[in-house]
XYZ file of C-alpha atoms in Angstrom:
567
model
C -8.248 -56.574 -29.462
C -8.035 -52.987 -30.717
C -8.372 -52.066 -34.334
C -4.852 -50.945 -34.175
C -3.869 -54.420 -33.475
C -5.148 -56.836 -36.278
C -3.980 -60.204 -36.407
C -1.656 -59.602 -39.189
C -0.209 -56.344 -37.786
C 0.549 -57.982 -34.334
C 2.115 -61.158 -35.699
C 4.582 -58.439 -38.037
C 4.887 -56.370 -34.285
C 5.746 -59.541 -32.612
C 8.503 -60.880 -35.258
C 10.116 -57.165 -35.305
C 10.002 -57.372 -31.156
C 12.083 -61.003 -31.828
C 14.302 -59.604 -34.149
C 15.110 -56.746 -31.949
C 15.943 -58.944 -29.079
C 17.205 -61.865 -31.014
C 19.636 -59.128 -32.181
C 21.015 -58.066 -28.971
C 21.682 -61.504 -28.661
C 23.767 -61.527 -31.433
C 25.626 -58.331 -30.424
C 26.337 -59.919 -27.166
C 28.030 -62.697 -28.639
C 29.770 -60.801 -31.194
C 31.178 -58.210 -28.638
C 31.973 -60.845 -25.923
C 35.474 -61.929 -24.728
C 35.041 -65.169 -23.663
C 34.352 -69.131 -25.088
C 31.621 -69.058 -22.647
C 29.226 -66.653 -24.248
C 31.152 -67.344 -27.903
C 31.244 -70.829 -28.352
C 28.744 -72.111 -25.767
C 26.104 -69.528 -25.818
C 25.523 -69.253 -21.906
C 23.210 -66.094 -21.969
C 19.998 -65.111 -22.625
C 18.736 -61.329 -23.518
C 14.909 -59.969 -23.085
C 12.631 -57.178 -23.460
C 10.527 -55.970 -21.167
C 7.524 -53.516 -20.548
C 7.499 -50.829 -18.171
C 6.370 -52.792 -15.295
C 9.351 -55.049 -15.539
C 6.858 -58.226 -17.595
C 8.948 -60.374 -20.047
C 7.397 -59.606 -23.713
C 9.292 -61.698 -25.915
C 12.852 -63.472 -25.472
C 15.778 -64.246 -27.306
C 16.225 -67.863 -29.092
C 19.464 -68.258 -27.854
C 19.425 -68.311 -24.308
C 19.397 -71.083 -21.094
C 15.522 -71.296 -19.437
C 17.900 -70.715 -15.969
C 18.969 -67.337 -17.834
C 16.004 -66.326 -19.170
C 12.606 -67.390 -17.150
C 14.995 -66.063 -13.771
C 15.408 -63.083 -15.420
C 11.836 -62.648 -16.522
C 10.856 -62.807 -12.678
C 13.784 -61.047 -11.280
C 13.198 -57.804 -13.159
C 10.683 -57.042 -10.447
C 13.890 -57.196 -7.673
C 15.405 -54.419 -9.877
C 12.490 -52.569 -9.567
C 12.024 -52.831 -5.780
C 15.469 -51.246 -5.304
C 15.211 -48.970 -7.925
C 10.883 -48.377 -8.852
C 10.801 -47.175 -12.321
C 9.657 -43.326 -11.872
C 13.686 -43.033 -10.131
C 15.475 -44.019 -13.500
C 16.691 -41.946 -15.515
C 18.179 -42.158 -19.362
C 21.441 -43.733 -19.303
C 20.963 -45.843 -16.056
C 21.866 -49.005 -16.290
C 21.474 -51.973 -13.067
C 23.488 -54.941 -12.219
C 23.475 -57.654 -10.126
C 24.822 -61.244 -9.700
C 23.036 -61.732 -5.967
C 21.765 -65.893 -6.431
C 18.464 -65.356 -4.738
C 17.287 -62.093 -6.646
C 18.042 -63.489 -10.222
C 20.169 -66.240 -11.632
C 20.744 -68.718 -8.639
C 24.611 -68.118 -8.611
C 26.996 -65.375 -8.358
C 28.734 -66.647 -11.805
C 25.751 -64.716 -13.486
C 25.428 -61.692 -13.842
C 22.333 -59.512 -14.539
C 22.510 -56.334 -16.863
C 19.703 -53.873 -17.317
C 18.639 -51.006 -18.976
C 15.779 -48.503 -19.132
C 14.420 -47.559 -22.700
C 13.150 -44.090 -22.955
C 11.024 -42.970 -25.653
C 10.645 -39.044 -26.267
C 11.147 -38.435 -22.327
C 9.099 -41.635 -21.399
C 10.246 -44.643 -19.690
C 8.723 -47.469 -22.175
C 10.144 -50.586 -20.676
C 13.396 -52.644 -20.489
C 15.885 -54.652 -21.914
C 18.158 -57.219 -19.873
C 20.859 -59.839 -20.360
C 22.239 -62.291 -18.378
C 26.051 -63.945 -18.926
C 27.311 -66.272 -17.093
C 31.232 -65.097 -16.320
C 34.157 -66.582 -16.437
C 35.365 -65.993 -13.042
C 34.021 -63.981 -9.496
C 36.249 -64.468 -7.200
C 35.845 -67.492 -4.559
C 36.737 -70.707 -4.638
C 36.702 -70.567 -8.805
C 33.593 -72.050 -9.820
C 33.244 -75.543 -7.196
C 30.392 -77.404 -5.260
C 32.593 -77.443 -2.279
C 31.793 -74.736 -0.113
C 29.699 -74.236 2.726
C 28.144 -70.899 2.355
C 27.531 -68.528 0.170
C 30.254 -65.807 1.244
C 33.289 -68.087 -0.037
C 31.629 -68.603 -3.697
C 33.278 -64.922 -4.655
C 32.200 -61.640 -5.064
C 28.401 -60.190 -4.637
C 27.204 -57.245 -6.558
C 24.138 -56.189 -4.734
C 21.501 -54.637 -7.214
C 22.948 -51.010 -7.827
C 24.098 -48.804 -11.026
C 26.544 -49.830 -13.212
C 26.382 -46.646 -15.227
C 24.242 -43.484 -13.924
C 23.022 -41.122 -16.259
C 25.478 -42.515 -19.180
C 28.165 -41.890 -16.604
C 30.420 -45.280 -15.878
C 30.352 -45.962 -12.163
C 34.408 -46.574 -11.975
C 34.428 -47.338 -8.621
C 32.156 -50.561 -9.023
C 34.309 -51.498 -12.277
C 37.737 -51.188 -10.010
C 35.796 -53.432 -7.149
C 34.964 -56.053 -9.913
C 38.344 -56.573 -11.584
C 39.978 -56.452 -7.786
C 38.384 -59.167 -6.997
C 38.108 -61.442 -10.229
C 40.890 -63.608 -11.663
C 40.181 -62.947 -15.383
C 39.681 -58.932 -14.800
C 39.608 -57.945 -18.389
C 37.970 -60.802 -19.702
C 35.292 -60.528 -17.347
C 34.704 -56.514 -17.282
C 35.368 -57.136 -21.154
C 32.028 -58.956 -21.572
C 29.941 -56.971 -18.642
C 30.718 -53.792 -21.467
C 29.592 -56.325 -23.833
C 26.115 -56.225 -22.210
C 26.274 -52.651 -22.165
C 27.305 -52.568 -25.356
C 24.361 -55.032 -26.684
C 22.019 -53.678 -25.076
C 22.473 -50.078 -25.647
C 22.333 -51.083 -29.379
C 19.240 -52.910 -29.168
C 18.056 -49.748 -27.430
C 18.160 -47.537 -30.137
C 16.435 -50.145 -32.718
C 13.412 -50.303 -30.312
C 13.049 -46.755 -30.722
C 13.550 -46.562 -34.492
C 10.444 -49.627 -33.965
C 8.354 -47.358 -32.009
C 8.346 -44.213 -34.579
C 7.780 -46.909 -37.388
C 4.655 -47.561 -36.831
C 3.399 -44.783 -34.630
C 3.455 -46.243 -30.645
C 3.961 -43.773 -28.051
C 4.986 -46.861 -25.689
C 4.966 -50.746 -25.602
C 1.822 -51.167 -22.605
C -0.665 -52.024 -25.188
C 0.899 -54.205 -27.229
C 2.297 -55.979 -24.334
C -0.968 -56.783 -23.004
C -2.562 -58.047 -26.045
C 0.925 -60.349 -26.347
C 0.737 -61.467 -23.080
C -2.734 -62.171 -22.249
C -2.718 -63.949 -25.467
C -0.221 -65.910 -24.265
C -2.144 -66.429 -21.028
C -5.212 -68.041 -22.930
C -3.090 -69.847 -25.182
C -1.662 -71.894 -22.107
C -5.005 -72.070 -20.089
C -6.799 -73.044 -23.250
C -3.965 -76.328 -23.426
C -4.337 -77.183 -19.515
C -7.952 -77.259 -19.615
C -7.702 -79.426 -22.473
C -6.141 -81.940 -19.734
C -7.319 -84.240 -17.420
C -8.232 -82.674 -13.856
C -6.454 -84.873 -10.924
C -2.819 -84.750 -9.286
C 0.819 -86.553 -10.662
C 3.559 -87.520 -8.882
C 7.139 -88.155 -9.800
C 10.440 -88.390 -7.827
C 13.977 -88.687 -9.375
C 17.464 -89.347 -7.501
C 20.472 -87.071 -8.279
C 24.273 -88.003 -6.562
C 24.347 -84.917 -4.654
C 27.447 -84.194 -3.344
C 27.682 -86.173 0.670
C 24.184 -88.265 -0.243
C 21.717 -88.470 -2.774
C 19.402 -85.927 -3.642
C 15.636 -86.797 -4.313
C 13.157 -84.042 -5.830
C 9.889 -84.990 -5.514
C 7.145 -83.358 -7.507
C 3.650 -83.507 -7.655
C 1.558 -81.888 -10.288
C -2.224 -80.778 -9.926
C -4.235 -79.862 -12.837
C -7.264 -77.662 -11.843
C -9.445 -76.131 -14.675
C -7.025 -73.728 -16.368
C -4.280 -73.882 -13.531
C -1.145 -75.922 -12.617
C 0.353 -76.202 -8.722
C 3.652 -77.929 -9.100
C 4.429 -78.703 -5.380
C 7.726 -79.647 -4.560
C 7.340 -81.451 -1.064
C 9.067 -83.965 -0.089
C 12.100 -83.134 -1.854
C 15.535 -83.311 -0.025
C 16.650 -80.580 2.398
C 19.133 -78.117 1.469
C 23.172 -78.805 1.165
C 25.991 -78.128 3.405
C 27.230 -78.152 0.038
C 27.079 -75.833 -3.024
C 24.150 -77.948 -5.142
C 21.570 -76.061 -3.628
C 18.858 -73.906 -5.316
C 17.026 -70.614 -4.997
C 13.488 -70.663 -5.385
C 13.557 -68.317 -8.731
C 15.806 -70.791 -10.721
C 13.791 -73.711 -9.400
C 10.653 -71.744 -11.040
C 12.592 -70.767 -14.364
C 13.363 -74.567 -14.892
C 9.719 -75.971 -14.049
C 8.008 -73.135 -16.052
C 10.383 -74.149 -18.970
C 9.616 -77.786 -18.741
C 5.680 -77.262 -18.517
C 5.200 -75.020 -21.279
C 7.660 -77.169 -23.445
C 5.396 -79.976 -23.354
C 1.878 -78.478 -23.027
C 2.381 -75.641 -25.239
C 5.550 -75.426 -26.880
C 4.693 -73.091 -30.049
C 3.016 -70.520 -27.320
C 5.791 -67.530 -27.488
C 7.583 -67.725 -23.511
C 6.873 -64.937 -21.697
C 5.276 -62.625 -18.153
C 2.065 -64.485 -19.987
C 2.786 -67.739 -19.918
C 3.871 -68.434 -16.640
C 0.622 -66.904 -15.129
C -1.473 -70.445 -15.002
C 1.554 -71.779 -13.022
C 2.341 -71.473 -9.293
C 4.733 -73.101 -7.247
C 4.813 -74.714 -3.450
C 8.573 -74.860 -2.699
C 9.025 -76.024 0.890
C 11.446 -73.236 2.384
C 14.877 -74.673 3.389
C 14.820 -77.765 0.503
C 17.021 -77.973 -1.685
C 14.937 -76.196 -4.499
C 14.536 -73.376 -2.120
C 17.335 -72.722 0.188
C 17.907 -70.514 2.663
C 20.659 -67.519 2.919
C 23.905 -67.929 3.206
C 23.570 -71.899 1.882
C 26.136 -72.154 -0.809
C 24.739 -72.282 -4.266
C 27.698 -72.197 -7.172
C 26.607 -74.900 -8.800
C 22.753 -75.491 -8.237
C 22.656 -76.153 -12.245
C 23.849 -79.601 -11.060
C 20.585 -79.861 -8.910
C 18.221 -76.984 -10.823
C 18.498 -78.418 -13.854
C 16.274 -81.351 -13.088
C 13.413 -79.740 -12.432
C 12.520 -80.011 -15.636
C 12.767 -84.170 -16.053
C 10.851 -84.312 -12.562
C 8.273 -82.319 -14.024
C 8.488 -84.578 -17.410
C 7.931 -87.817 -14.926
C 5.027 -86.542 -13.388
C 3.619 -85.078 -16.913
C 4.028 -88.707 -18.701
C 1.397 -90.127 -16.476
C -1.369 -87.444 -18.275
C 0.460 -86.595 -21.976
C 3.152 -89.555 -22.074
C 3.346 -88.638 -26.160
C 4.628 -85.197 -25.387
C 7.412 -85.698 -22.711
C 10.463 -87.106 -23.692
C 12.914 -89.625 -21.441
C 15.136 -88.443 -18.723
C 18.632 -86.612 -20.219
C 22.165 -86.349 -19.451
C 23.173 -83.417 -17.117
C 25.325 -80.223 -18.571
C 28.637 -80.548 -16.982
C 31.199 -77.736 -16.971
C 34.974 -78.392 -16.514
C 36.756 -75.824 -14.820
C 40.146 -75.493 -14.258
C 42.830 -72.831 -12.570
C 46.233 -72.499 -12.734
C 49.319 -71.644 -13.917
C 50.460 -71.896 -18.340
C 53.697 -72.714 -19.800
C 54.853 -68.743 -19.702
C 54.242 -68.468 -16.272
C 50.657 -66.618 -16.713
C 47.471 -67.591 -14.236
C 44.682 -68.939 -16.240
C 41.524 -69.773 -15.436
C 39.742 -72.182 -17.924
C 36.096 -73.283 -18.446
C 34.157 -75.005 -20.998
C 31.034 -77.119 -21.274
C 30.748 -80.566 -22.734
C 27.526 -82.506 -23.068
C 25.946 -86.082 -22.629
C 22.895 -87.539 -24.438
C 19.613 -86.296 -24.765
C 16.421 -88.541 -23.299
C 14.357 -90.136 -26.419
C 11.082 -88.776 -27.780
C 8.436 -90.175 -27.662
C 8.701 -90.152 -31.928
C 12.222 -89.724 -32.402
C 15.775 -90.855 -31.118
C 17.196 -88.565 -28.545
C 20.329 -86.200 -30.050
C 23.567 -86.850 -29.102
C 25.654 -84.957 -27.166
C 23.348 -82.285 -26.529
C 22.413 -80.257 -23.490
C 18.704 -80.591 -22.041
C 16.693 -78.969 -20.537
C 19.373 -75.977 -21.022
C 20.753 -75.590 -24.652
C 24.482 -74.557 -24.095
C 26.649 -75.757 -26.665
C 29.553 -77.602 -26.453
C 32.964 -76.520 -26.412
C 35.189 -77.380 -30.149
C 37.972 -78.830 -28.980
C 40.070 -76.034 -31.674
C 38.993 -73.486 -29.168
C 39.876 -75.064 -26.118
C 43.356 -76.091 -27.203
C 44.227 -71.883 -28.755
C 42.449 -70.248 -25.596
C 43.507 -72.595 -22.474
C 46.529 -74.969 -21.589
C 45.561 -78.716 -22.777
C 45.528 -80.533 -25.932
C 42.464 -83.176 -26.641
C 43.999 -86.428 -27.170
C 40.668 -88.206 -27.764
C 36.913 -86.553 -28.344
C 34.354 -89.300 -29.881
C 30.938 -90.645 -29.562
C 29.905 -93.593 -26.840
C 29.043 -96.626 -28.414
C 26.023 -98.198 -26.703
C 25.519 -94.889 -24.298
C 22.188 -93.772 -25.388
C 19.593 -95.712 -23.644
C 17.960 -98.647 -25.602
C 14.214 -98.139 -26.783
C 12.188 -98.202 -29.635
C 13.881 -94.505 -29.899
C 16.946 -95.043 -28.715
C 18.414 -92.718 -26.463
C 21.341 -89.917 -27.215
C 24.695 -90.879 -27.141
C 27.442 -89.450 -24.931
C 30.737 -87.991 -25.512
C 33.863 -89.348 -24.519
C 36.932 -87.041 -24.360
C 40.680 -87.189 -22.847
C 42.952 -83.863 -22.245
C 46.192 -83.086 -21.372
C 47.590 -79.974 -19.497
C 50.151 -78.468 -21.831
C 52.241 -76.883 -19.034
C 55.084 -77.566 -16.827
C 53.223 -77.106 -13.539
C 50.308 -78.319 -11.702
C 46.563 -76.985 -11.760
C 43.208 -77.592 -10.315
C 40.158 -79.470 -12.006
C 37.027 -78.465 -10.508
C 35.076 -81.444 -10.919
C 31.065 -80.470 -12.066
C 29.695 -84.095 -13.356
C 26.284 -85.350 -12.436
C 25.195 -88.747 -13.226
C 27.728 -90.947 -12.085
C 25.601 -92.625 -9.712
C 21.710 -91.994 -10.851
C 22.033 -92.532 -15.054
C 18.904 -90.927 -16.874
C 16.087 -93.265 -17.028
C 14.306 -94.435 -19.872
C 10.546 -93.783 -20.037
C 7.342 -96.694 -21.209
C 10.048 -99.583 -20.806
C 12.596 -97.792 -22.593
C 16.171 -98.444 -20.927
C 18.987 -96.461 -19.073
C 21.388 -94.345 -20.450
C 24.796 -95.300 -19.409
C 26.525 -93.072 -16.481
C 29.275 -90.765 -16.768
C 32.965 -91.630 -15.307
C 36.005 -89.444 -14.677
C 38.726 -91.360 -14.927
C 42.835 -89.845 -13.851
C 45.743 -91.736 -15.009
C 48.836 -90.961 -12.994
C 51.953 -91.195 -14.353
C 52.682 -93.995 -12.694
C 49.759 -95.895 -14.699
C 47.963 -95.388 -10.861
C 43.995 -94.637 -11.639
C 41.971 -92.366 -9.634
C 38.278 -91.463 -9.636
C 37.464 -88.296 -7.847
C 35.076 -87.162 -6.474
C 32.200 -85.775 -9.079
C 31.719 -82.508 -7.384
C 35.080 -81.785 -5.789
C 38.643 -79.813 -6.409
C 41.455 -81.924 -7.583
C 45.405 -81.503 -8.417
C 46.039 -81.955 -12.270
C 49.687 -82.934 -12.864
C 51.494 -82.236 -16.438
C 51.714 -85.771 -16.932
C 48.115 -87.006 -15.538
C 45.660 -88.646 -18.664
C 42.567 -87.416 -18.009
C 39.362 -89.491 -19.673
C 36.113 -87.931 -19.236
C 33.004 -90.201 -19.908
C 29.637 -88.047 -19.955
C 25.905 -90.186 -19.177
C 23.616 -91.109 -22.164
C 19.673 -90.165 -22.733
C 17.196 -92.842 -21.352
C 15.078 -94.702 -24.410
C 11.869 -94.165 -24.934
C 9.492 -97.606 -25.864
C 10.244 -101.333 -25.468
C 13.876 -101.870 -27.454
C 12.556 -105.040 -28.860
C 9.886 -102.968 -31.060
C 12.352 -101.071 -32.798
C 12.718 -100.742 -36.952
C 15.636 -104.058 -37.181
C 16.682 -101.908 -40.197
C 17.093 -98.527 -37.562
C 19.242 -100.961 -35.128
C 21.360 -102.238 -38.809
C 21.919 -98.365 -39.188
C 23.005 -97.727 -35.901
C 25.565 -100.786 -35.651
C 26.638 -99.841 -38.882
C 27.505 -96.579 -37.711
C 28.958 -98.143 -34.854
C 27.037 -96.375 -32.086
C 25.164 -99.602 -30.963
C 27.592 -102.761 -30.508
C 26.397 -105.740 -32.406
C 26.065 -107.531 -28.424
C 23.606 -104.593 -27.783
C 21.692 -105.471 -30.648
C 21.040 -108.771 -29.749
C 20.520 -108.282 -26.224
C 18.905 -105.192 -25.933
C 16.904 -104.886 -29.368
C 16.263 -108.248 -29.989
C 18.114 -107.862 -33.701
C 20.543 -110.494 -35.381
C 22.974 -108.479 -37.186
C 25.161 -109.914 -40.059
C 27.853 -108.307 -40.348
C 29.083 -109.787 -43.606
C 26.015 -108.945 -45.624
C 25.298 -106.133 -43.970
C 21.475 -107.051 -42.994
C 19.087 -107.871 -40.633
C 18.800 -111.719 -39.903
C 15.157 -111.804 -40.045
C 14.380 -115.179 -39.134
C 16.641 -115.387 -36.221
C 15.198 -111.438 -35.207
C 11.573 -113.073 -35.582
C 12.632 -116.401 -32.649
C 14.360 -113.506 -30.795
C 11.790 -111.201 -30.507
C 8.914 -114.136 -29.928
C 10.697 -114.934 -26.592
């Protein structure tokens, strides 16, 4: 390591790179126009040498966002190579297999120039409230009906706005200033975070950022190679089951350890989709990259470094690499468990630092038409249970492996048509264990107009509930549940459009986290809390647990817990 780089001076280098990116973050937020990157956080914002490798990332920010963007900065670069840029360009793109997986993100970035010199990059990626299409929906068959494509190309050139693009864009959207309104939000952020790098550079006397990236990232490198070696050589297989959309989905995943390397090879795993749950092979390497380093190495900073002891096999044409024009809208409902796959096949080798299968993310999306005649369209996230730890309960309501937020039911009823009419916590949802899984939400919404709309139904785990891990139990599954007017009661489809009427009730029931550990070696006086707090029934207590509640005195039964527990 050079002299100019002492321990001390690159851990102050490295904090000032997070706070420069951890700002743009911020900005992006701040600027934005929508509950999407407001409320729920659905971005993620990087920085980035001149050869297009990740240095450091932002803390807020979806693995899906920000490992896909770490590896798709090289597509930027093969359409535009970095000696072409010049200061003020700035790319986009939302193409699925060059960056994000779906044309609902889009990818902003911008060349930093230091005293005539390109230096590197910053990048963001939002996830937008509307493209065009079918709205955002599982249900079609390829590609070209999920909305509009921005091929990688300028946004701005020079400084200079390319108008034509921006008119193409809000043509072809259905929330044209709210979605243009948080691409200049991008800009905006990352033209800001821009000049700060700068300001960082003349601080403390860099001409660019090559050196200090590669001390950063090739400590990162032996940081992770230093923790794989540390495990046992050999090969670990897992499969889990998803509902897919016609059939279910299985992703099969097995994991060889070799020296100071990992090969995570997906064989075996389903084909792709006629449907839109299918992957591209970038996202289906942000979410495994995500889910390794969390558990091996989770204090190692993410970045270009880290993900070199990891390589993929991804059987072209499966549905964690599919093929152009498959339709991919919402591969998050397949992508995201990558990561618990991975998990499986990593509790056979470090069972104490995996945790128990989790809830999926699901996204409720609605368009239509308001009470003053206005087209809306409407989107917000809501979350199930997270899997137990192996140390710890798992949190309720709370999105893994992404971290998007949920959606405060004050915001949904001042920005879109409904009113909440119910939003609580699941009694007995989170999976029994000796840490108990996290609890689901339960919620029920009303359109507050005088006309019909259309729910675009995004729920996994109806079918397949997360599974509990080293005899922990099963998280409950989620349920969508319509009541008609006529007290009829319909269950759609989990991944298909459906008429919403002014009078229809409908009761959303999101999946719990799998336990973690036999139930019936649980603290009696954690399972007292937790009925107490009404989140486990007293029934679940006895059966599951192994615990004899009384309710009067408000204590464990010990002797009758002891003859329960010894059978």
């Amino acid at each position: 390591m050079p002299d100019q780089f002492n321990p001390i001076l690159l851990e102050v280098l490295w904090n000032r790179l997070l706070s420069l990116v951890n700002e743009q973050a911020r900005a992006l937020i701040r600027a934005s126009f929508t509950t999407i990157l407001r409320e729920n956080e659905d971005l993620s914002c990087g920085v980035f040498d001149a050869q297009g490798q990740m240095i450091a990332q932002s803390t807020t920010g979806t693995p899906g966002h920000i490992n896909s963007l770490a590896t798709g900065v090289e597509n930027f670069l093969k359409r535009y190579p970095a000696h072409t840029l010049k200061q003020g360009d700035i790319l986009i793109t939302n193409d699925p297999w060059l960056v994000s997986g779906h044309k609902h993100d889009i990818s902003v970035l911008m060349p930093l120039f230091f005293r005539g010199k390109l230096v590197g990059f910053n990048g963001s990626t939002c996830h937008v409230l509307d493209i065009g299409g079918k709205v955002l929906s599982a249900e079609a068959t390829e590609v070209y009906e999920e909305g509009l494509e921005i091929p990688i190309m300028k946004l701005y050139k020079e400084g200079v706005p390319n108008d034509d693009l921006f008119e193409l864009i809000a043509a072809n959207v259905r929330a044209a200033d709210l979605v243009l309104g948080d691409i200049r939000a991008q800009v905006a952020a990352s033209e800001a975070s821009g000049q700060k790098l700068v300001r960082f550079l003349e601080e403390y006397g860099l001409t660019d950022l090559e050196e200090l990236s590669r001390v950063i990232l090739t400590t990162s490198e032996r940081a992770m190679r230093k923790e794989i070696e540390s495990l046992p050589d050999g090969t670990y297989r897992h499969q889990i089951f998803l509902d897919g959309f016609d059939e279910p989905v299985k992703i099969a995943v097995a994991i060889t350890i070799a020296d100071t390397n990992i090969i995570v090879d997906y064989t075996g795993t389903s084909p792709q989709s006629k449907r839109g749950i299918n992957v591209v092979k970038n996202y289906t390497h942000a979410y495994t990259t995500y889910a390794i380093k969390a558990s091996i190495c989770p204090e190692v900073p993410n970045n270009h470094g880290s993900f070199r002891p990891v390589k993929l096999v991804v059987p072209e044409g499966c549905i964690l690499n599919a093929t152009f024009p498959a339709p991919v809208a919402a591969r998050h409902m397949t992508g995201h468990f990558c990561s618990p796959a991975v998990w499986g096949a990593l509790a056979k080798v470090v069972p104490e630092k995996v945790l128990a299968e989790s809830s999926a993310n699901c996204l409720t999306q609605f368009d239509g038409i308001d009470a003053q005649g206005r087209s809306f369209v409407a989107s917000f996230f809501t979350n199930g249970g997270m899997g137990a730890r192996p140390n710890k309960d798992g949190l309720c309501t709370s999105a893994c492996p992404t971290n998007v937020g949920n959606t405060p039911v004050e915001v949904i009823e001042n920005v879109y048509p409904f009113f909440i009419t119910k939003r609580e916590l699941l009694p007995d949802s989170g999976g029994p264990g000796k840490f108990r899984g996290g609890l689901a939400q339960t919620f029920t919404l009303k359109l507050n107009s005088d006309r019909a709309c259309t729910l675009s139904c995004l729920f996994e785990r109806v079918k397949f509930p997360a599974r509990g891990y080293r005899a922990g139990k099963d998280g409950s599954p989620a349920e969508i549940v319509i009541k008609r007017a006529n007290g009829e009661l319909f269950r759609p489809h989990g991944k298909m459009r459906v008429i919403v009427y002014p009078e229809d009730e409908i009761e959303v029931k999101l999946a719990g986290g799998g336990g973690y550990g036999d139930p019936s070696q649980r603290d009696p006086e954690l399972v007292l809390e937790d009925v107490m707090s009404e989140v486990v029934s007293i029934e679940s207590a006895r059966r599951d647990y192994k615990v004899d509640i009384d309710l009067q005195k408000r204590s464990v039964d010990r002797q009758a817990t002891k003859k329960l527990r010894q059978v």
